[in-house]
Amino acid sequence: MAYFKYIPYVFLLIAVMFVIDGIMRYNEGGDGLPQLLLAGAGVAFFFIRRKSYSRYNNSGK
């Protein structure tokens, strides 16, 4: 399934959206920490999924 190669990048896109939301909430005087933590989780999922894809990729080895 070719689209599995692109799924990790969706996690990075979501992380960027959470970072923007966290910065906006912080500038409004709110607590932006939960959004920044979710952004960190998105980045971690990116690396986990990318490593998982390369592990299960059947490249004829």
PDB file of C-alpha atoms in Angstrom:
ATOM      1  CA  MET A   1       0.000   0.000   0.000  1.00  0.00           C
ATOM      2  CA  ALA A   2       1.739   3.061  -1.307  1.00  0.00           C
ATOM      3  CA  TYR A   3      -0.138   5.583   0.810  1.00  0.00           C
ATOM      4  CA  PHE A   4       1.433   4.216   4.001  1.00  0.00           C
ATOM      5  CA  LYS A   5       4.598   6.018   2.939  1.00  0.00           C
ATOM      6  CA  TYR A   6       2.841   9.396   3.255  1.00  0.00           C
ATOM      7  CA  ILE A   7       0.880   8.844   6.481  1.00  0.00           C
ATOM      8  CA  PRO A   8       3.750   9.928   8.812  1.00  0.00           C
ATOM      9  CA  TYR A   9       3.767  13.354   7.180  1.00  0.00           C
ATOM     10  CA  VAL A  10       0.157  13.829   8.263  1.00  0.00           C
ATOM     11  CA  PHE A  11       1.396  13.609  11.858  1.00  0.00           C
ATOM     12  CA  LEU A  12       3.869  16.427  11.145  1.00  0.00           C
ATOM     13  CA  LEU A  13       1.092  18.545   9.644  1.00  0.00           C
ATOM     14  CA  ILE A  14      -1.055  17.983  12.724  1.00  0.00           C
ATOM     15  CA  ALA A  15       1.915  18.855  14.957  1.00  0.00           C
ATOM     16  CA  VAL A  16       2.401  22.147  13.117  1.00  0.00           C
ATOM     17  CA  MET A  17      -1.288  22.966  13.568  1.00  0.00           C
ATOM     18  CA  PHE A  18      -1.045  22.265  17.313  1.00  0.00           C
ATOM     19  CA  VAL A  19       2.073  24.432  17.627  1.00  0.00           C
ATOM     20  CA  ILE A  20       0.282  27.322  15.924  1.00  0.00           C
ATOM     21  CA  ASP A  21      -2.750  26.836  18.166  1.00  0.00           C
ATOM     22  CA  GLY A  22      -0.563  26.666  21.281  1.00  0.00           C
ATOM     23  CA  ILE A  23       1.239  29.885  20.364  1.00  0.00           C
ATOM     24  CA  MET A  24      -2.052  31.641  19.683  1.00  0.00           C
ATOM     25  CA  ARG A  25      -3.494  30.522  23.037  1.00  0.00           C
ATOM     26  CA  TYR A  26      -0.330  31.599  24.852  1.00  0.00           C
ATOM     27  CA  ASN A  27      -0.487  35.049  23.214  1.00  0.00           C
ATOM     28  CA  GLU A  28      -4.123  35.381  24.307  1.00  0.00           C
ATOM     29  CA  GLY A  29      -3.091  34.734  27.891  1.00  0.00           C
ATOM     30  CA  GLY A  30      -4.265  31.121  28.018  1.00  0.00           C
ATOM     31  CA  ASP A  31      -2.415  27.913  28.655  1.00  0.00           C
ATOM     32  CA  GLY A  32      -0.798  26.650  25.464  1.00  0.00           C
ATOM     33  CA  LEU A  33       1.067  23.773  27.091  1.00  0.00           C
ATOM     34  CA  PRO A  34      -1.444  21.012  26.215  1.00  0.00           C
ATOM     35  CA  GLN A  35      -1.262  21.927  22.534  1.00  0.00           C
ATOM     36  CA  LEU A  36       2.525  21.962  22.606  1.00  0.00           C
ATOM     37  CA  LEU A  37       2.549  18.549  24.284  1.00  0.00           C
ATOM     38  CA  LEU A  38       0.245  17.196  21.591  1.00  0.00           C
ATOM     39  CA  ALA A  39       2.549  18.677  18.964  1.00  0.00           C
ATOM     40  CA  GLY A  40       5.458  16.839  20.573  1.00  0.00           C
ATOM     41  CA  ALA A  41       3.454  13.633  20.463  1.00  0.00           C
ATOM     42  CA  GLY A  42       2.765  14.225  16.763  1.00  0.00           C
ATOM     43  CA  VAL A  43       6.473  14.590  16.060  1.00  0.00           C
ATOM     44  CA  ALA A  44       7.183  11.413  18.040  1.00  0.00           C
ATOM     45  CA  PHE A  45       4.502   9.540  16.076  1.00  0.00           C
ATOM     46  CA  PHE A  46       6.112  10.789  12.852  1.00  0.00           C
ATOM     47  CA  PHE A  47       9.414   9.149  13.725  1.00  0.00           C
ATOM     48  CA  ILE A  48       7.751   5.984  15.045  1.00  0.00           C
ATOM     49  CA  ARG A  49       5.623   5.532  11.924  1.00  0.00           C
ATOM     50  CA  ARG A  50       8.530   6.300   9.598  1.00  0.00           C
ATOM     51  CA  LYS A  51      10.694   3.701  11.305  1.00  0.00           C
ATOM     52  CA  SER A  52       7.799   1.242  11.277  1.00  0.00           C
ATOM     53  CA  TYR A  53       7.262   1.774   7.541  1.00  0.00           C
ATOM     54  CA  SER A  54      10.920   1.132   6.734  1.00  0.00           C
ATOM     55  CA  ARG A  55      10.852  -2.002   8.886  1.00  0.00           C
ATOM     56  CA  TYR A  56       7.879  -3.527   7.071  1.00  0.00           C
ATOM     57  CA  ASN A  57       8.793  -2.305   3.609  1.00  0.00           C
ATOM     58  CA  ASN A  58       9.413  -5.354   1.449  1.00  0.00           C
ATOM     59  CA  SER A  59      12.235  -4.100  -0.765  1.00  0.00           C
ATOM     60  CA  GLY A  60      13.354  -7.528  -1.929  1.00  0.00           C
ATOM     61  CA  LYS A  61      16.021  -8.118   0.686  1.00  0.00           C
TER      62      LYS A  61
END
